[in-house]
Coordinates of C-alpha atoms in Angstrom, one line a residue:
X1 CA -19.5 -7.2 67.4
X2 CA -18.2 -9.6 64.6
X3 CA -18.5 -7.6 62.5
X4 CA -16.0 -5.0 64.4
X5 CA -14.0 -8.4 65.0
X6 CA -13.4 -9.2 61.4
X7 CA -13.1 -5.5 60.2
X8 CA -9.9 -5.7 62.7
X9 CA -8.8 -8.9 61.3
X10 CA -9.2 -8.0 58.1
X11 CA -6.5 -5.0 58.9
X12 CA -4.8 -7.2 60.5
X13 CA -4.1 -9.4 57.6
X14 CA -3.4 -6.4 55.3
X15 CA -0.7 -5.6 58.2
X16 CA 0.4 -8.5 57.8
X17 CA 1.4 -8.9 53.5
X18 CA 3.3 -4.8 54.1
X19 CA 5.8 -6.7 56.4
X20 CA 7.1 -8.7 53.6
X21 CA 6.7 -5.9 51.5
X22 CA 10.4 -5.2 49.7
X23 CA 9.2 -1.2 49.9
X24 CA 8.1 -1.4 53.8
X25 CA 10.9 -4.0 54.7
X26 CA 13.8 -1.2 53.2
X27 CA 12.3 1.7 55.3
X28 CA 13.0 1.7 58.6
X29 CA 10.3 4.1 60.3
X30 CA 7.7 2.5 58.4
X31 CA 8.5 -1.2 59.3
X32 CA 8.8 -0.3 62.7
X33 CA 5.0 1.5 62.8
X34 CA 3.4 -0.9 60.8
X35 CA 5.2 -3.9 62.8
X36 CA 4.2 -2.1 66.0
X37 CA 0.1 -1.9 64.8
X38 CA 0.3 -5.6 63.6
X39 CA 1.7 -6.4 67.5
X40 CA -1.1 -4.8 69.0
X41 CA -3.4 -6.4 66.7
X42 CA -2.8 -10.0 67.2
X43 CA -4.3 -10.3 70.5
X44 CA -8.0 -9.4 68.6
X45 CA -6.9 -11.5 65.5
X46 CA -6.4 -14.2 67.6
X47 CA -9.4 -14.1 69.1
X48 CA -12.1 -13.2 66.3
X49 CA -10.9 -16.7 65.1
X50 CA -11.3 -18.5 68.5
X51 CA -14.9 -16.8 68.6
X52 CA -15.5 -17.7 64.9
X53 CA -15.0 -21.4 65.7
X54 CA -16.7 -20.7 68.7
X55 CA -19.7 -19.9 66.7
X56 CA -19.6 -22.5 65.1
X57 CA -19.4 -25.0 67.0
X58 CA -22.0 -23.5 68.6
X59 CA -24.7 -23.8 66.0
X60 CA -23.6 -27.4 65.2
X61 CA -24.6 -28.8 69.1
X62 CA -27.8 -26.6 68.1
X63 CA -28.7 -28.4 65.3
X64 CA -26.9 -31.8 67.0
X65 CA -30.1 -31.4 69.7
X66 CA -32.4 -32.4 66.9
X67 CA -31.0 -36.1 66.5
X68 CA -33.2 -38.7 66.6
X69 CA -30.9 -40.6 69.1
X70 CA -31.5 -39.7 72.6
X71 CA -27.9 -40.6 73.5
X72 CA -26.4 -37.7 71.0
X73 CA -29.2 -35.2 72.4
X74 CA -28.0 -35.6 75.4
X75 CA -24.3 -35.2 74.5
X76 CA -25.3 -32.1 72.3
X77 CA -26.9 -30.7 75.3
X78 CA -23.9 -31.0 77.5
X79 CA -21.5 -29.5 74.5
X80 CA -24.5 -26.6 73.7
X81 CA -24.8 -25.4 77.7
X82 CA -20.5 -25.5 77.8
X83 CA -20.3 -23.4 74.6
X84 CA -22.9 -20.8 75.6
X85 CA -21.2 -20.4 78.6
X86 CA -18.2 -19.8 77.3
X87 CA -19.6 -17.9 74.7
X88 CA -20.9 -15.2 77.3
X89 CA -17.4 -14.8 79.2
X90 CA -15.7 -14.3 75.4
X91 CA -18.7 -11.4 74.9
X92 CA -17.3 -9.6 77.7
X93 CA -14.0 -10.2 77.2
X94 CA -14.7 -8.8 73.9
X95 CA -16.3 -6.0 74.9
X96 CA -13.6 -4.1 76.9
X97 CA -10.7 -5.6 73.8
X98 CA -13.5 -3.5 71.4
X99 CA -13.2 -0.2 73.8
X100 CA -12.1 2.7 71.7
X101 CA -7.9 3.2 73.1
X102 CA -6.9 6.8 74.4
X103 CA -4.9 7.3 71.4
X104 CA -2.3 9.1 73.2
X105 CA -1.9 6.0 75.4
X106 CA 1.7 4.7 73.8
X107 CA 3.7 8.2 74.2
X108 CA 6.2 8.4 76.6
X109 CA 5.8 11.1 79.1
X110 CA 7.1 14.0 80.8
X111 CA 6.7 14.2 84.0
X112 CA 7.0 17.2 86.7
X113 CA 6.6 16.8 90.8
X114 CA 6.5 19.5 92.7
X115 CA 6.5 20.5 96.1
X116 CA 3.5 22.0 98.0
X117 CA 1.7 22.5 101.6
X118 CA 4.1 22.0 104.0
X119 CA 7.4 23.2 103.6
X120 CA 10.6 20.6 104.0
X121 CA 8.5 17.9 104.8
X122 CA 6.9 18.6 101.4
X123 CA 9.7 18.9 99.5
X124 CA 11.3 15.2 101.1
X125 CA 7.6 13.9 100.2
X126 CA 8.2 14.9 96.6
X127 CA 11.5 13.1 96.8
X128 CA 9.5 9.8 98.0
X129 CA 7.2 10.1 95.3
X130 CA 9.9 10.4 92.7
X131 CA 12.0 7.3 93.9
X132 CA 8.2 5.5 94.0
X133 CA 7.9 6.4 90.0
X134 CA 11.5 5.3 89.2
X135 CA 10.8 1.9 90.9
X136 CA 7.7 1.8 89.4
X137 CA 9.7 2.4 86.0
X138 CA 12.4 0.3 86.5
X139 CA 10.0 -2.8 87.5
X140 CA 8.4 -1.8 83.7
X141 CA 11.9 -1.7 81.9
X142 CA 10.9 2.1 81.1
X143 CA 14.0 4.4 80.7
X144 CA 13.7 7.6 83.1
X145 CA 15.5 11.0 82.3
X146 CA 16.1 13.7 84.6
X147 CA 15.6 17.0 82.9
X148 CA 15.8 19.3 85.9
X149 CA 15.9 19.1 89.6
X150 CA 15.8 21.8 92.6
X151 CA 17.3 20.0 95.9
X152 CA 14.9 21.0 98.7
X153 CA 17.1 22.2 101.8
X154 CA 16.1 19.5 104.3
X155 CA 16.4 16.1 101.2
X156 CA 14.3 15.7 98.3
X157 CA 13.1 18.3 95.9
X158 CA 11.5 21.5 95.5
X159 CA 11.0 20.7 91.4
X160 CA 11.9 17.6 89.4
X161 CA 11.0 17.1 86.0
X162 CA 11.9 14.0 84.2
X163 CA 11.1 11.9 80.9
X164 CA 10.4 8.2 80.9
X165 CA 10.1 6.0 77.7
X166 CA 9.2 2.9 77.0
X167 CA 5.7 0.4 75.6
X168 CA 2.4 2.7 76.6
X169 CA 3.9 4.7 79.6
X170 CA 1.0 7.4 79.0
X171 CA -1.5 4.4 79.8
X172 CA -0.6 3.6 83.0
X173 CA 0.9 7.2 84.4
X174 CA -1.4 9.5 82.7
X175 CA -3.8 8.8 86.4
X176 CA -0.7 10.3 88.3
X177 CA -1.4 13.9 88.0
X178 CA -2.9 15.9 90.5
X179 CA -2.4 16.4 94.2
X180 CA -0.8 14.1 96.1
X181 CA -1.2 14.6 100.0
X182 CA 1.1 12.5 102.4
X183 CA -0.3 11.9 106.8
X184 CA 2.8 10.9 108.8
X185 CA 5.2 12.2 111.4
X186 CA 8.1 14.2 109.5
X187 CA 11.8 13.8 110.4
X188 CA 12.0 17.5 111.8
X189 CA 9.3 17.0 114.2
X190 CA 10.4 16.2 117.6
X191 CA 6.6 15.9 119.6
X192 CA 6.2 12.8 117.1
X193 CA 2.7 14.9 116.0
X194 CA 1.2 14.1 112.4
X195 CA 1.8 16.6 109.8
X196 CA -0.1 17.0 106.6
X197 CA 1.7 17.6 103.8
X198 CA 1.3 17.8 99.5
X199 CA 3.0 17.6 96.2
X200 CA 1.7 17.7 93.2
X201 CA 2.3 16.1 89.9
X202 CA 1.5 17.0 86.5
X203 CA 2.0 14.0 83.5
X204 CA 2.2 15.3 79.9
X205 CA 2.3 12.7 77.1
X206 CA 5.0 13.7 74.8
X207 CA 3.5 14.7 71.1
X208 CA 5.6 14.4 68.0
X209 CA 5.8 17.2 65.5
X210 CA 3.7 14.6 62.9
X211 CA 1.0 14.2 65.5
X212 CA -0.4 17.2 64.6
X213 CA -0.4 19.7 61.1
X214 CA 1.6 22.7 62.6
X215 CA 3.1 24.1 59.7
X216 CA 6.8 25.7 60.8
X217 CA 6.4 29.1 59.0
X218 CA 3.7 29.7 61.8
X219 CA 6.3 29.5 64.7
X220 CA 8.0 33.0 66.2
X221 CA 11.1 30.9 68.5
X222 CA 12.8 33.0 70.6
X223 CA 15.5 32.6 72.8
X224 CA 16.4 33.9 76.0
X225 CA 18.2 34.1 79.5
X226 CA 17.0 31.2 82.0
X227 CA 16.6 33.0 85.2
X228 CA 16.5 31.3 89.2
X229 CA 18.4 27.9 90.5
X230 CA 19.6 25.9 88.0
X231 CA 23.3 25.7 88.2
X232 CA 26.0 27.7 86.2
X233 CA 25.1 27.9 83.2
X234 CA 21.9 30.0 84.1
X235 CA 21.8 33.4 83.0
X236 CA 25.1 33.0 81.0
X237 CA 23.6 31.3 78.0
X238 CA 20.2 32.0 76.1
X239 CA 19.1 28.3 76.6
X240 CA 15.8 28.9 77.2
X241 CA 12.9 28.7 74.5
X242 CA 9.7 30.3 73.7
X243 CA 7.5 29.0 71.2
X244 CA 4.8 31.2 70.0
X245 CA 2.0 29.9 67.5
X246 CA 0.8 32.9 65.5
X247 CA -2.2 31.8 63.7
X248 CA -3.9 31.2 67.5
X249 CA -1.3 33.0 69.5
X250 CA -0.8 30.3 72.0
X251 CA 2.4 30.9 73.6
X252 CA 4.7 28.1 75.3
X253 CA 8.3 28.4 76.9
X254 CA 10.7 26.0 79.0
X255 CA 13.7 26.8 80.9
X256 CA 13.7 23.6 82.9
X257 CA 16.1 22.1 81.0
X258 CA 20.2 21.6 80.6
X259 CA 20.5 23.0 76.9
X260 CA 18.9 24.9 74.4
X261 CA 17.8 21.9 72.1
X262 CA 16.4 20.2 75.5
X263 CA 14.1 23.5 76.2
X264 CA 13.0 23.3 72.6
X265 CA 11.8 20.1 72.7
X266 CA 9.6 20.6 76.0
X267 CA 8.4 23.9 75.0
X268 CA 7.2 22.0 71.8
X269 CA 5.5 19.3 73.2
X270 CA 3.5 21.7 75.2
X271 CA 2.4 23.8 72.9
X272 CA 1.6 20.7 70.3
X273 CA -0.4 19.3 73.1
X274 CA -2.0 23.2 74.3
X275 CA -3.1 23.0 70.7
X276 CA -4.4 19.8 70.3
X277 CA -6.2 20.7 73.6
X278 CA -8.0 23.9 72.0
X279 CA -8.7 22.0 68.6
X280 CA -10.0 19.1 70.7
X281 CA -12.3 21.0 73.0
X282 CA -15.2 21.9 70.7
X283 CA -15.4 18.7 69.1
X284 CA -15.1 16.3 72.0
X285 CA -15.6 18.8 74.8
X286 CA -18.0 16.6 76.8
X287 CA -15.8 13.1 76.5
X288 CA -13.1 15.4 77.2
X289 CA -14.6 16.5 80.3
X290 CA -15.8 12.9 81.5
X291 CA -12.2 11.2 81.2
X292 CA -10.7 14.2 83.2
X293 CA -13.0 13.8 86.4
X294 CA -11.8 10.2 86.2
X295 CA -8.2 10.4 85.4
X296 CA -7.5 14.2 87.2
X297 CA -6.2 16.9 85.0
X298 CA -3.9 18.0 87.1
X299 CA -5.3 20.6 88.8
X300 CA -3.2 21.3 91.6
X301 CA -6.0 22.2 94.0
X302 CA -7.0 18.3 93.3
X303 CA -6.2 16.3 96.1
X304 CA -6.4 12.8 94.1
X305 CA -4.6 10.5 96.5
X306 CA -3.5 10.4 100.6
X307 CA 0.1 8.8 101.5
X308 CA -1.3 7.4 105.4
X309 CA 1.7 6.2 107.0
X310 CA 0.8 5.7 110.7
X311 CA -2.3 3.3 109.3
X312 CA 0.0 1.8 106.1
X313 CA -2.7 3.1 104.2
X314 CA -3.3 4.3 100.5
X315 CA -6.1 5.8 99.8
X316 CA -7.2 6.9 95.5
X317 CA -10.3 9.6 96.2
X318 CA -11.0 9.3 92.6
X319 CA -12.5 5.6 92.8
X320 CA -12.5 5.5 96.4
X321 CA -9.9 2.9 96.6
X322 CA -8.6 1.5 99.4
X323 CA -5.3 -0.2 100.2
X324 CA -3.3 -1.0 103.8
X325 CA 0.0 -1.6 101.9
X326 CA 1.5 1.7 101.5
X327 CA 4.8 -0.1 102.1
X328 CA 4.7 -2.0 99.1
X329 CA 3.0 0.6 97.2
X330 CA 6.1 3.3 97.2
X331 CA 8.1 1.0 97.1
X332 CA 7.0 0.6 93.1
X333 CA 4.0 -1.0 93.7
X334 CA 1.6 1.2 92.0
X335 CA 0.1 -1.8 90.0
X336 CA -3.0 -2.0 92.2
X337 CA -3.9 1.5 92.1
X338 CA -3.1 1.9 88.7
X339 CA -5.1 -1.2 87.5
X340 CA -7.9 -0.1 89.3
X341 CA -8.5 3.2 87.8
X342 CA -8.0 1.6 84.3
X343 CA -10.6 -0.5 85.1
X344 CA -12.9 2.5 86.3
X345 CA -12.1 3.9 83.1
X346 CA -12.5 1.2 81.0
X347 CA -16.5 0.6 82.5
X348 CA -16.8 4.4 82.4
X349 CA -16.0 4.5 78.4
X350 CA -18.2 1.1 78.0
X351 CA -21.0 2.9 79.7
X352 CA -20.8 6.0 77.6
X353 CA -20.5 3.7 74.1
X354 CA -23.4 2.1 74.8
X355 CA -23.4 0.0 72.1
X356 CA -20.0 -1.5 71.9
X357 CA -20.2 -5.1 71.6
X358 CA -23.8 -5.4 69.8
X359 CA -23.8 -6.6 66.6

């Protein structure tokens, strides 16, 4: 585990000298990434030399029990116990700092909630769920874009699909997507019965064209006619895009959004994450398919979460969390829920390394 510390705060000093480097300091884009590493690395730098001093302190009250003097053995034992103890809550503090990151955790998103099961009252659930993410957002200082939206007839929506950016949005809404199933008594029914209703939600982290070695002469784009609701400018402008990759034929094609160069950039962060997906599979296919039963891969069939409004209850299937404050909760709230399943994650991945932490 030191050993892991001090290669990272060896990086981290090396980070460090390229920020008052002339070349680094004159290019923008660079500064920026290398700025943004050296950020994320001072946390672990910071604390390799608290544990280093830890350490050593350590073996001095070890050797400090030796003294002839009673008195200071006594003191030494006192100091000894104290660092030990504090030595084991640093070791699992460690620990989870050490755990590899999900290296698509610092993308910003796109996001897409749709209506299911349930007809109007699905459609105004979707709506909820959408002003529960932009709270959510807004209490994070995340920017949120609406791409497209289909009004649902009765309030809310049939489709929405929106971007948000901002400091690791993937990390905390990657959990969101899958089926999301609301219990309460709908505004259209007059008996005051309990309906069951569903929408489901499907997060995609949004991949650069540098994030992966696509090389341009490979892409067929094509251009055509968006078809269905979508306002005016449907069907009179060839604003939607389809991106086909020839060397694996995977195809990808938006029409969701307002302009051409809007469709071009969704279809393209589909297909660079479809590919990424297929190279990714054969490699990592068993991790792969551990972090999805925890997270949800957006099946819709998935129910990952009930909405109970009658008991003010939340309920996460995935980690069988519980919470009676669905109030707060889509209200912006989300914290809880999405603590706890990075906390399920984080103990799943530390299970599966096995030996992080020895060293």
């Amino acid at each position: 585990m030191l050993d892991q510390l001090a290669a990272i705060f060896h990086r981290f000093k090396n980070l460090e000298e390229q920020l008052s480097d002339p070349e680094v300091i004159t290019d923008a884009s660079k500064f920026t990434k290398v700025n943004k590493e050296y950020g994320k690395l001072r946390p672990i730098a910071d604390t390799y030399l608290e544990y280093k001093d830890l350490l050593d302190n350590l073996e001095s009250a070890e050797s400090m029990r030796k003294d002839p003097d009673p008195e200071m053995r006594e003191m030494a034992q006192m100091e000894f116990e104290e660092l030990r103890d504090r030595k084991e809550v640093m070791d699992e503090e460690i620990k989870v700092m050490l755990i590899p990151k999900d290296p698509e955790d610092e993308r910003d998103i796109i996001m897409e909630i749709r209506s299911g099961a349930g007809g109007d009252e699905a459609a105004i659930f979707a709506g909820d769920l959408y002003d529960m993410y932009k709270r959510y957002c807004e209490g994070k200082g995340w920017k949120l874009e609406v791409i497209d939206e289909n009004e649902g007839t009765a309030g809310g929506y049939s489709k929405l699909v929106f971007e948000v950016h901002g400091d690791d949005v993937y990390s905390h809404l990657k959990f969101e997507s899958g089926a999301h199933r609301v219990q309460r008594v709908p505004k259209t029914e007059s008996q005051g019965r309990v309906h069951t209703s569903a929408a489901t939600v499907a997060v995609l982290p949004k991949m650069e064209e540098e994030d992966i070695n696509i090389n341009k002469a490979d892409l067929k784009i094509d251009t055509f006619r968006a078809s269905g609701a979508g306002g005016q400018h449907v069907n009179k402008t060839e604003s939607a895009i389809r991106i086909t990759h020839l060397p694996t034929g995977i195809v990808s094609e938006s029409q969701d959004g307002r302009s051409q160069h809007k469709n071009k950039e969704i279809a393209m962060a589909q297909l660079y994450q479809r590919i990424k997906d297929a190279q990714d599979s054969a490699a990592q296919s068993e991790l792969s398919a551990a972090r999805k039963s925890l997270v949800g891969s957006g099946d819709r069939s998935e129910k990952i979460r009930t909405y109970n409004y009658p008991q003010n209850r939340v309920t996460d299937h995935r980690i069988n969390l519980t919470l009676h404050s669905l109030d707060k909760i889509v209200a912006g709230g989300l914290e809880p829920v999405i603590e706890g399943l990075q906390v399920a994650e984080n103990a799943t991945k530390l299970k599966e390394g096995g030996s992080v932490g020895e060293g």
